[in-house]
Amino acid sequence: MDLTWSAAEEEFRADVRSWLELQLAAWRERHDERILSGDTAAGFAQHLDWERTLFDAGYAVVSWPEAFGGRGASRWEWLIFEEEYYRAGGPQRVTQNGIFLLAPTIFEFGSAEQQAHVLPRMAAGEDLWCQGWSEPDAGSDLASLSCRATRDDRRGGWVLDGQKTWTTRGAFCTHLFGLFRTDADSARHAGLTYLLVPLDLHGITVRGFGRLDGDEGFAEVFFDDAFVPDGAVPGGVVLGGVGQGWSVAMATTSSERGLTLRAPGRFTATADRLVDLYRQRAGGPGTADRGLRDQVVQGWMEAEAYRLQTLQTVTDDDEGRPAGAASSLVKLWWSELDLRLHETALDLLGPEAELDGPWSKGWQFALSGPIYAGTNEIQRNIAAERVLGLPRK
Ligand SMILES: Cc1cc2nc3c(=O)[nH]c(=O)nc-3n(C[C@H](O)[C@H](O)[C@H](O)COP(=O)(O)OP(=O)(O)OC[C@H]3O[C@@H](n4cnc5c(N)ncnc54)[C@H](O)[C@@H]3O)c2cc1C
C-alpha cells in the first residue's frame, strides 16, 4: 500500500482546509456563535444552513459525480475531506442518513430516473431523508418487522400501515426510506420491499420525542392507511424491486457499519483533541496517573490503526474485494473506540466533566454507538458466523 499522498491530493487538502477555516467562522458568526445540537429543531435549521453552504461550494458530497451535485473526487480525496472536516471541528452532518446511507444504495440499486431525481435534491438539502427500519417489536430482529405496504393497482401505488420508531431526526425530515412487508403471507426476510416515502402524505403522522440527553432527535412514524403513489418519486418509490427489500437493506446497513458513516477523520480528530486535553492538564489532577496517560496514548494509536485499516479497506474495494460482513468488525472497532476516547477525556476532566459541554455531550452520544447501526452483540454474532464461519449454535 502506498501511504503517500500525491501533489494533487495535497493541493486538494490545502484548498479544503482554507475553505473550511473561512466558512466555518462565517457560519458561526451568522448564528452569533451559538451553535445548537443538530438534533434539536432550532439547531437542525442552523445545520441545514451549513449544509447549503457546503453544497454551494461543491463540498456537500465531494465523491459524487458533478451531475448529482458532487465534484467527482476520488475516495481517497473523500477521506482527506473528512480528515480536514473533523480537524476543523466541522459540525455534525444532519443530512448524513441520506448522503451516507441511502445514497450508496441508490447508486447501487436505483434506476437512472431515481438517481437523477433523488440524488441532486438530497445533495442540496432540499429533500431530507430519515431511516425507517426499527419498529416497536423489531429492533435487532429486524426480519420480524410488521409494517405493511399493500399494492393498490387501481390507484397506482402502495397503502402503508404500521409504525416505525427510533427514527433519527425524523421530525425534521421530509422523506423516509425503509422496509415494508409487501407480501402479507411472507415471513422473516422474504416478501419485504425497500420503499422511498415522502412524509407529508395524508395518513402519515410523525411524532418527535426526546432522547436521554434532552435533544428532540428521535421520532415515531405512524402509517395509517397512507397512500403512496408510484409517482411520488420519479422512477418509482420501490428501490431494487418488489420483494427484494432485505438484500437492498443489507447494502444500506453495510454502509452504516462500514466506511461511509464513520470516516476515520472523526476519531483521529477526537484522539488529537484528547492529547491536547492531556497536555493542557499536564501536572494537574489525573495526569500523574500513568494508567491514564497510557490510555491517552492507546486511544491515539487505536484511532491511527483505524485510519490505516480504512486505507486498506478502500484499497481492497478498489481492487474488487468489498468488505461485506467484515463491516461488522469495523463497526465494533469505531463504536468501542469512540466510547474509550470519551471515557478517558472524562477521567482527565474529573468532576469538571459535569460542566464541560463538548466532551460530556460527546460521551453521551458515544454511549449509543454500540446500539445503533445494529447492536454490538449482533455484530459479534455476524462476525462469528459469517466472517469466522463458526456454527450458529
Ligand atoms: C442513537 C440511535 C439512533 C438510532 N437511529 C435509528 C434510525 O434512524 N432508524 C431506525 O430504524 N432505528 C434507529 N435506531 C434503533 C436501533 O437500530 C435499535 O435500537 C437497535 O437495532 C436495537 O434494537 P432494540 O433497541 O429494539 O433492542 P433489542 O433488539 O430489543 O435488543 C436489546 C438487547 O438484547 C440484545 N440482543 C438482541 N438479540 C440478540 C441476539 N440474537 N444475540 C445477542 N444479543 C441480542 C441486544 O444486543 C441488546 O443489548 C437508533 C438507535 C439509537 C440508539
mmCIF file with all atom_site columns, C-alpha atoms in Angstrom, residues 71-240:
data_model
loop_
_atom_site.group_PDB
_atom_site.id
_atom_site.type_symbol
_atom_site.label_atom_id
_atom_site.label_alt_id
_atom_site.label_comp_id
_atom_site.label_asym_id
_atom_site.label_entity_id
_atom_site.label_seq_id
_atom_site.pdbx_PDB_ins_code
_atom_site.Cartn_x
_atom_site.Cartn_y
_atom_site.Cartn_z
_atom_site.occupancy
_atom_site.B_iso_or_equiv
_atom_site.pdbx_formal_charge
_atom_site.auth_seq_id
_atom_site.auth_comp_id
_atom_site.auth_asym_id
_atom_site.auth_atom_id
_atom_site.pdbx_PDB_model_num
ATOM 1   C CA . ARG A 1 71  ? -17.245 17.206  -7.603  1.00 0.00 ? 71  ARG A CA 1
ATOM 2   C CA . GLY A 1 72  ? -16.228 13.743  -8.821  1.00 0.00 ? 72  GLY A CA 1
ATOM 3   C CA . ALA A 1 73  ? -13.476 13.418  -6.191  1.00 0.00 ? 73  ALA A CA 1
ATOM 4   C CA . SER A 1 74  ? -11.817 10.027  -5.611  1.00 0.00 ? 74  SER A CA 1
ATOM 5   C CA . ARG A 1 75  ? -12.494 8.080   -2.449  1.00 0.00 ? 75  ARG A CA 1
ATOM 6   C CA . TRP A 1 76  ? -9.013  8.993   -1.273  1.00 0.00 ? 76  TRP A CA 1
ATOM 7   C CA . GLU A 1 77  ? -9.923  12.645  -1.626  1.00 0.00 ? 77  GLU A CA 1
ATOM 8   C CA . TRP A 1 78  ? -13.153 11.956  0.219   1.00 0.00 ? 78  TRP A CA 1
ATOM 9   C CA . LEU A 1 79  ? -11.073 10.589  3.128   1.00 0.00 ? 79  LEU A CA 1
ATOM 10  C CA . ILE A 1 80  ? -8.894  13.693  3.006   1.00 0.00 ? 80  ILE A CA 1
ATOM 11  C CA . PHE A 1 81  ? -12.008 15.869  3.045   1.00 0.00 ? 81  PHE A CA 1
ATOM 12  C CA . GLU A 1 82  ? -13.318 14.032  6.106   1.00 0.00 ? 82  GLU A CA 1
ATOM 13  C CA . GLU A 1 83  ? -9.981  14.336  7.898   1.00 0.00 ? 83  GLU A CA 1
ATOM 14  C CA . GLU A 1 84  ? -9.961  18.065  7.302   1.00 0.00 ? 84  GLU A CA 1
ATOM 15  C CA . TYR A 1 85  ? -13.622 18.397  8.190   1.00 0.00 ? 85  TYR A CA 1
ATOM 16  C CA . TYR A 1 86  ? -13.191 16.873  11.642  1.00 0.00 ? 86  TYR A CA 1
ATOM 17  C CA . ARG A 1 87  ? -9.837  18.527  12.169  1.00 0.00 ? 87  ARG A CA 1
ATOM 18  C CA . ALA A 1 88  ? -11.530 21.899  11.636  1.00 0.00 ? 88  ALA A CA 1
ATOM 19  C CA . GLY A 1 89  ? -14.309 20.967  14.080  1.00 0.00 ? 89  GLY A CA 1
ATOM 20  C CA . GLY A 1 90  ? -16.979 20.843  11.338  1.00 0.00 ? 90  GLY A CA 1
ATOM 21  C CA . PRO A 1 91  ? -20.497 20.256  12.673  1.00 0.00 ? 91  PRO A CA 1
ATOM 22  C CA . GLN A 1 92  ? -22.431 17.003  12.553  1.00 0.00 ? 92  GLN A CA 1
ATOM 23  C CA . ARG A 1 93  ? -23.895 16.341  9.110   1.00 0.00 ? 93  ARG A CA 1
ATOM 24  C CA . VAL A 1 94  ? -27.653 16.393  9.595   1.00 0.00 ? 94  VAL A CA 1
ATOM 25  C CA . THR A 1 95  ? -28.064 15.069  6.043   1.00 0.00 ? 95  THR A CA 1
ATOM 26  C CA . GLN A 1 96  ? -25.956 12.024  6.845   1.00 0.00 ? 96  GLN A CA 1
ATOM 27  C CA . ASN A 1 97  ? -28.677 9.369   6.717   1.00 0.00 ? 97  ASN A CA 1
ATOM 28  C CA . GLY A 1 98  ? -29.371 10.444  3.161   1.00 0.00 ? 98  GLY A CA 1
ATOM 29  C CA . ILE A 1 99  ? -25.899 11.142  1.824   1.00 0.00 ? 99  ILE A CA 1
ATOM 30  C CA . PHE A 1 100 ? -24.022 8.345   3.593   1.00 0.00 ? 100 PHE A CA 1
ATOM 31  C CA . LEU A 1 101 ? -26.663 5.591   3.852   1.00 0.00 ? 101 LEU A CA 1
ATOM 32  C CA . LEU A 1 102 ? -29.394 5.948   1.247   1.00 0.00 ? 102 LEU A CA 1
ATOM 33  C CA . ALA A 1 103 ? -27.198 7.440   -1.482  1.00 0.00 ? 103 ALA A CA 1
ATOM 34  C CA . PRO A 1 104 ? -24.760 4.490   -1.812  1.00 0.00 ? 104 PRO A CA 1
ATOM 35  C CA . THR A 1 105 ? -27.828 2.227   -2.032  1.00 0.00 ? 105 THR A CA 1
ATOM 36  C CA . ILE A 1 106 ? -29.401 4.453   -4.729  1.00 0.00 ? 106 ILE A CA 1
ATOM 37  C CA . PHE A 1 107 ? -26.120 4.364   -6.658  1.00 0.00 ? 107 PHE A CA 1
ATOM 38  C CA . GLU A 1 108 ? -26.160 0.568   -6.473  1.00 0.00 ? 108 GLU A CA 1
ATOM 39  C CA . PHE A 1 109 ? -29.854 -0.249  -6.933  1.00 0.00 ? 109 PHE A CA 1
ATOM 40  C CA . GLY A 1 110 ? -31.605 2.891   -8.207  1.00 0.00 ? 110 GLY A CA 1
ATOM 41  C CA . SER A 1 111 ? -32.784 3.371   -11.793 1.00 0.00 ? 111 SER A CA 1
ATOM 42  C CA . ALA A 1 112 ? -31.325 6.240   -13.804 1.00 0.00 ? 112 ALA A CA 1
ATOM 43  C CA . GLU A 1 113 ? -34.541 8.180   -13.246 1.00 0.00 ? 113 GLU A CA 1
ATOM 44  C CA . GLN A 1 114 ? -34.481 7.622   -9.469  1.00 0.00 ? 114 GLN A CA 1
ATOM 45  C CA . GLN A 1 115 ? -30.835 8.659   -9.296  1.00 0.00 ? 115 GLN A CA 1
ATOM 46  C CA . ALA A 1 116 ? -31.429 11.786  -11.372 1.00 0.00 ? 116 ALA A CA 1
ATOM 47  C CA . HIS A 1 117 ? -34.263 12.892  -9.100  1.00 0.00 ? 117 HIS A CA 1
ATOM 48  C CA . VAL A 1 118 ? -33.252 11.792  -5.613  1.00 0.00 ? 118 VAL A CA 1
ATOM 49  C CA . LEU A 1 119 ? -29.514 12.453  -5.530  1.00 0.00 ? 119 LEU A CA 1
ATOM 50  C CA . PRO A 1 120 ? -29.283 16.143  -6.531  1.00 0.00 ? 120 PRO A CA 1
ATOM 51  C CA . ARG A 1 121 ? -32.146 17.111  -4.222  1.00 0.00 ? 121 ARG A CA 1
ATOM 52  C CA . MET A 1 122 ? -30.520 15.186  -1.381  1.00 0.00 ? 122 MET A CA 1
ATOM 53  C CA . ALA A 1 123 ? -27.135 16.800  -2.013  1.00 0.00 ? 123 ALA A CA 1
ATOM 54  C CA . ALA A 1 124 ? -28.711 20.255  -1.985  1.00 0.00 ? 124 ALA A CA 1
ATOM 55  C CA . GLY A 1 125 ? -30.521 19.597  1.305   1.00 0.00 ? 125 GLY A CA 1
ATOM 56  C CA . GLU A 1 126 ? -33.893 20.029  -0.403  1.00 0.00 ? 126 GLU A CA 1
ATOM 57  C CA . ASP A 1 127 ? -35.093 16.537  0.467   1.00 0.00 ? 127 ASP A CA 1
ATOM 58  C CA . LEU A 1 128 ? -34.048 15.332  3.918   1.00 0.00 ? 128 LEU A CA 1
ATOM 59  C CA . TRP A 1 129 ? -34.059 11.589  4.474   1.00 0.00 ? 129 TRP A CA 1
ATOM 60  C CA . CYS A 1 130 ? -34.531 9.566   7.636   1.00 0.00 ? 130 CYS A CA 1
ATOM 61  C CA . GLN A 1 131 ? -34.128 5.841   8.103   1.00 0.00 ? 131 GLN A CA 1
ATOM 62  C CA . GLY A 1 132 ? -37.138 3.636   8.810   1.00 0.00 ? 132 GLY A CA 1
ATOM 63  C CA . TRP A 1 133 ? -36.016 0.202   9.928   1.00 0.00 ? 133 TRP A CA 1
ATOM 64  C CA . SER A 1 134 ? -36.860 -0.230  13.609  1.00 0.00 ? 134 SER A CA 1
ATOM 65  C CA . GLU A 1 135 ? -40.362 -0.861  14.900  1.00 0.00 ? 135 GLU A CA 1
ATOM 66  C CA . PRO A 1 136 ? -41.627 -1.261  18.467  1.00 0.00 ? 136 PRO A CA 1
ATOM 67  C CA . ASP A 1 137 ? -41.339 -5.057  18.091  1.00 0.00 ? 137 ASP A CA 1
ATOM 68  C CA . ALA A 1 138 ? -38.494 -5.241  15.602  1.00 0.00 ? 138 ALA A CA 1
ATOM 69  C CA . GLY A 1 139 ? -35.047 -3.947  16.531  1.00 0.00 ? 139 GLY A CA 1
ATOM 70  C CA . SER A 1 140 ? -32.172 -6.420  16.488  1.00 0.00 ? 140 SER A CA 1
ATOM 71  C CA . ASP A 1 141 ? -34.517 -8.934  14.938  1.00 0.00 ? 141 ASP A CA 1
ATOM 72  C CA . LEU A 1 142 ? -35.355 -6.660  12.024  1.00 0.00 ? 142 LEU A CA 1
ATOM 73  C CA . ALA A 1 143 ? -36.732 -9.513  9.918   1.00 0.00 ? 143 ALA A CA 1
ATOM 74  C CA . SER A 1 144 ? -39.704 -9.701  12.287  1.00 0.00 ? 144 SER A CA 1
ATOM 75  C CA . LEU A 1 145 ? -40.927 -6.285  11.121  1.00 0.00 ? 145 LEU A CA 1
ATOM 76  C CA . SER A 1 146 ? -44.625 -5.888  10.509  1.00 0.00 ? 146 SER A CA 1
ATOM 77  C CA . CYS A 1 147 ? -45.147 -2.510  8.773   1.00 0.00 ? 147 CYS A CA 1
ATOM 78  C CA . ARG A 1 148 ? -47.220 -3.372  5.718   1.00 0.00 ? 148 ARG A CA 1
ATOM 79  C CA . ALA A 1 149 ? -47.357 -1.988  2.191   1.00 0.00 ? 149 ALA A CA 1
ATOM 80  C CA . THR A 1 150 ? -50.338 -3.258  0.201   1.00 0.00 ? 150 THR A CA 1
ATOM 81  C CA . ARG A 1 151 ? -50.409 -2.863  -3.564  1.00 0.00 ? 151 ARG A CA 1
ATOM 82  C CA . ASP A 1 152 ? -53.271 -0.760  -4.985  1.00 0.00 ? 152 ASP A CA 1
ATOM 83  C CA . ASP A 1 153 ? -53.132 -1.190  -8.757  1.00 0.00 ? 153 ASP A CA 1
ATOM 84  C CA . ARG A 1 154 ? -56.288 0.811   -9.356  1.00 0.00 ? 154 ARG A CA 1
ATOM 85  C CA . ARG A 1 155 ? -54.772 3.968   -7.910  1.00 0.00 ? 155 ARG A CA 1
ATOM 86  C CA . GLY A 1 156 ? -51.207 3.012   -8.834  1.00 0.00 ? 156 GLY A CA 1
ATOM 87  C CA . GLY A 1 157 ? -49.330 2.950   -5.560  1.00 0.00 ? 157 GLY A CA 1
ATOM 88  C CA . TRP A 1 158 ? -48.967 1.402   -2.117  1.00 0.00 ? 158 TRP A CA 1
ATOM 89  C CA . VAL A 1 159 ? -51.060 1.651   1.046   1.00 0.00 ? 159 VAL A CA 1
ATOM 90  C CA . LEU A 1 160 ? -48.918 1.769   4.183   1.00 0.00 ? 160 LEU A CA 1
ATOM 91  C CA . ASP A 1 161 ? -49.894 0.698   7.706   1.00 0.00 ? 161 ASP A CA 1
ATOM 92  C CA . GLY A 1 162 ? -47.896 0.272   10.875  1.00 0.00 ? 162 GLY A CA 1
ATOM 93  C CA . GLN A 1 163 ? -45.299 2.103   12.925  1.00 0.00 ? 163 GLN A CA 1
ATOM 94  C CA . LYS A 1 164 ? -41.586 2.849   12.763  1.00 0.00 ? 164 LYS A CA 1
ATOM 95  C CA . THR A 1 165 ? -39.635 4.105   15.747  1.00 0.00 ? 165 THR A CA 1
ATOM 96  C CA . TRP A 1 166 ? -36.226 5.492   16.810  1.00 0.00 ? 166 TRP A CA 1
ATOM 97  C CA . THR A 1 167 ? -36.189 7.404   13.537  1.00 0.00 ? 167 THR A CA 1
ATOM 98  C CA . THR A 1 168 ? -33.207 9.731   13.861  1.00 0.00 ? 168 THR A CA 1
ATOM 99  C CA . ARG A 1 169 ? -34.161 13.364  13.123  1.00 0.00 ? 169 ARG A CA 1
ATOM 100 C CA . GLY A 1 170 ? -37.424 12.032  11.644  1.00 0.00 ? 170 GLY A CA 1
ATOM 101 C CA . ALA A 1 171 ? -39.325 15.029  12.969  1.00 0.00 ? 171 ALA A CA 1
ATOM 102 C CA . PHE A 1 172 ? -37.183 17.371  10.857  1.00 0.00 ? 172 PHE A CA 1
ATOM 103 C CA . CYS A 1 173 ? -37.005 15.291  7.680   1.00 0.00 ? 173 CYS A CA 1
ATOM 104 C CA . THR A 1 174 ? -39.124 15.352  4.541   1.00 0.00 ? 174 THR A CA 1
ATOM 105 C CA . HIS A 1 175 ? -38.692 11.724  3.392   1.00 0.00 ? 175 HIS A CA 1
ATOM 106 C CA . LEU A 1 176 ? -38.171 8.261   4.850   1.00 0.00 ? 176 LEU A CA 1
ATOM 107 C CA . PHE A 1 177 ? -36.520 5.197   3.353   1.00 0.00 ? 177 PHE A CA 1
ATOM 108 C CA . GLY A 1 178 ? -37.449 1.921   4.950   1.00 0.00 ? 178 GLY A CA 1
ATOM 109 C CA . LEU A 1 179 ? -38.514 -1.685  4.815   1.00 0.00 ? 179 LEU A CA 1
ATOM 110 C CA . PHE A 1 180 ? -42.133 -2.742  4.480   1.00 0.00 ? 180 PHE A CA 1
ATOM 111 C CA . ARG A 1 181 ? -43.789 -6.154  4.200   1.00 0.00 ? 181 ARG A CA 1
ATOM 112 C CA . THR A 1 182 ? -45.369 -6.265  0.736   1.00 0.00 ? 182 THR A CA 1
ATOM 113 C CA . ASP A 1 183 ? -46.293 -9.937  0.776   1.00 0.00 ? 183 ASP A CA 1
ATOM 114 C CA . ALA A 1 184 ? -48.825 -10.447 3.571   1.00 0.00 ? 184 ALA A CA 1
ATOM 115 C CA . ASP A 1 185 ? -48.192 -14.228 3.579   1.00 0.00 ? 185 ASP A CA 1
ATOM 116 C CA . SER A 1 186 ? -44.427 -13.923 3.852   1.00 0.00 ? 186 SER A CA 1
ATOM 117 C CA . ALA A 1 187 ? -42.303 -14.327 6.930   1.00 0.00 ? 187 ALA A CA 1
ATOM 118 C CA . ARG A 1 188 ? -38.900 -13.147 8.015   1.00 0.00 ? 188 ARG A CA 1
ATOM 119 C CA . HIS A 1 189 ? -36.573 -11.953 5.221   1.00 0.00 ? 189 HIS A CA 1
ATOM 120 C CA . ALA A 1 190 ? -38.870 -12.777 2.307   1.00 0.00 ? 190 ALA A CA 1
ATOM 121 C CA . GLY A 1 191 ? -41.643 -10.537 0.995   1.00 0.00 ? 191 GLY A CA 1
ATOM 122 C CA . LEU A 1 192 ? -40.025 -7.266  2.094   1.00 0.00 ? 192 LEU A CA 1
ATOM 123 C CA . THR A 1 193 ? -39.675 -4.203  -0.109  1.00 0.00 ? 193 THR A CA 1
ATOM 124 C CA . TYR A 1 194 ? -37.486 -1.115  0.244   1.00 0.00 ? 194 TYR A CA 1
ATOM 125 C CA . LEU A 1 195 ? -39.652 1.987   -0.213  1.00 0.00 ? 195 LEU A CA 1
ATOM 126 C CA . LEU A 1 196 ? -38.925 5.690   -0.618  1.00 0.00 ? 196 LEU A CA 1
ATOM 127 C CA . VAL A 1 197 ? -41.688 7.609   1.137   1.00 0.00 ? 197 VAL A CA 1
ATOM 128 C CA . PRO A 1 198 ? -42.437 11.356  1.315   1.00 0.00 ? 198 PRO A CA 1
ATOM 129 C CA . LEU A 1 199 ? -43.540 12.134  4.865   1.00 0.00 ? 199 LEU A CA 1
ATOM 130 C CA . ASP A 1 200 ? -46.116 14.804  4.007   1.00 0.00 ? 200 ASP A CA 1
ATOM 131 C CA . LEU A 1 201 ? -48.731 12.340  2.726   1.00 0.00 ? 201 LEU A CA 1
ATOM 132 C CA . HIS A 1 202 ? -52.201 12.009  4.180   1.00 0.00 ? 202 HIS A CA 1
ATOM 133 C CA . GLY A 1 203 ? -52.214 9.204   6.789   1.00 0.00 ? 203 GLY A CA 1
ATOM 134 C CA . ILE A 1 204 ? -48.597 9.664   7.923   1.00 0.00 ? 204 ILE A CA 1
ATOM 135 C CA . THR A 1 205 ? -48.024 11.117  11.372  1.00 0.00 ? 205 THR A CA 1
ATOM 136 C CA . VAL A 1 206 ? -44.529 11.941  12.593  1.00 0.00 ? 206 VAL A CA 1
ATOM 137 C CA . ARG A 1 207 ? -44.230 12.419  16.339  1.00 0.00 ? 207 ARG A CA 1
ATOM 138 C CA . GLY A 1 208 ? -40.908 13.607  17.687  1.00 0.00 ? 208 GLY A CA 1
ATOM 139 C CA . PHE A 1 209 ? -39.724 12.527  21.123  1.00 0.00 ? 209 PHE A CA 1
ATOM 140 C CA . GLY A 1 210 ? -36.780 13.346  23.329  1.00 0.00 ? 210 GLY A CA 1
ATOM 141 C CA . ARG A 1 211 ? -33.581 11.422  23.914  1.00 0.00 ? 211 ARG A CA 1
ATOM 142 C CA . LEU A 1 212 ? -31.966 10.889  27.286  1.00 0.00 ? 212 LEU A CA 1
ATOM 143 C CA . ASP A 1 213 ? -29.596 13.795  26.598  1.00 0.00 ? 213 ASP A CA 1
ATOM 144 C CA . GLY A 1 214 ? -32.552 16.159  26.194  1.00 0.00 ? 214 GLY A CA 1
ATOM 145 C CA . ASP A 1 215 ? -32.368 16.603  22.406  1.00 0.00 ? 215 ASP A CA 1
ATOM 146 C CA . GLU A 1 216 ? -35.528 16.009  20.397  1.00 0.00 ? 216 GLU A CA 1
ATOM 147 C CA . GLY A 1 217 ? -33.693 13.878  17.885  1.00 0.00 ? 217 GLY A CA 1
ATOM 148 C CA . PHE A 1 218 ? -35.960 10.831  17.640  1.00 0.00 ? 218 PHE A CA 1
ATOM 149 C CA . ALA A 1 219 ? -39.364 10.308  16.041  1.00 0.00 ? 219 ALA A CA 1
ATOM 150 C CA . GLU A 1 220 ? -42.047 7.702   15.784  1.00 0.00 ? 220 GLU A CA 1
ATOM 151 C CA . VAL A 1 221 ? -43.659 7.486   12.362  1.00 0.00 ? 221 VAL A CA 1
ATOM 152 C CA . PHE A 1 222 ? -47.229 6.177   12.108  1.00 0.00 ? 222 PHE A CA 1
ATOM 153 C CA . PHE A 1 223 ? -48.735 4.948   8.821   1.00 0.00 ? 223 PHE A CA 1
ATOM 154 C CA . ASP A 1 224 ? -52.487 4.787   8.894   1.00 0.00 ? 224 ASP A CA 1
ATOM 155 C CA . ASP A 1 225 ? -53.923 3.732   5.534   1.00 0.00 ? 225 ASP A CA 1
ATOM 156 C CA . ALA A 1 226 ? -51.414 6.122   3.940   1.00 0.00 ? 226 ALA A CA 1
ATOM 157 C CA . PHE A 1 227 ? -51.404 6.020   0.150   1.00 0.00 ? 227 PHE A CA 1
ATOM 158 C CA . VAL A 1 228 ? -48.030 6.498   -1.606  1.00 0.00 ? 228 VAL A CA 1
ATOM 159 C CA . PRO A 1 229 ? -48.455 6.968   -5.353  1.00 0.00 ? 229 PRO A CA 1
ATOM 160 C CA . ASP A 1 230 ? -45.810 5.320   -7.554  1.00 0.00 ? 230 ASP A CA 1
ATOM 161 C CA . GLY A 1 231 ? -45.031 8.747   -8.987  1.00 0.00 ? 231 GLY A CA 1
ATOM 162 C CA . ALA A 1 232 ? -44.230 10.279  -5.574  1.00 0.00 ? 232 ALA A CA 1
ATOM 163 C CA . VAL A 1 233 ? -40.623 9.646   -6.593  1.00 0.00 ? 233 VAL A CA 1
ATOM 164 C CA . PRO A 1 234 ? -39.910 9.883   -10.337 1.00 0.00 ? 234 PRO A CA 1
ATOM 165 C CA . GLY A 1 235 ? -38.790 6.411   -11.378 1.00 0.00 ? 235 GLY A CA 1
ATOM 166 C CA . GLY A 1 236 ? -40.937 4.866   -8.648  1.00 0.00 ? 236 GLY A CA 1
ATOM 167 C CA . VAL A 1 237 ? -40.980 4.528   -4.880  1.00 0.00 ? 237 VAL A CA 1
ATOM 168 C CA . VAL A 1 238 ? -39.648 0.945   -4.894  1.00 0.00 ? 238 VAL A CA 1
ATOM 169 C CA . LEU A 1 239 ? -35.873 0.693   -4.679  1.00 0.00 ? 239 LEU A CA 1
ATOM 170 C CA . GLY A 1 240 ? -34.333 -2.506  -6.063  1.00 0.00 ? 240 GLY A CA 1
#
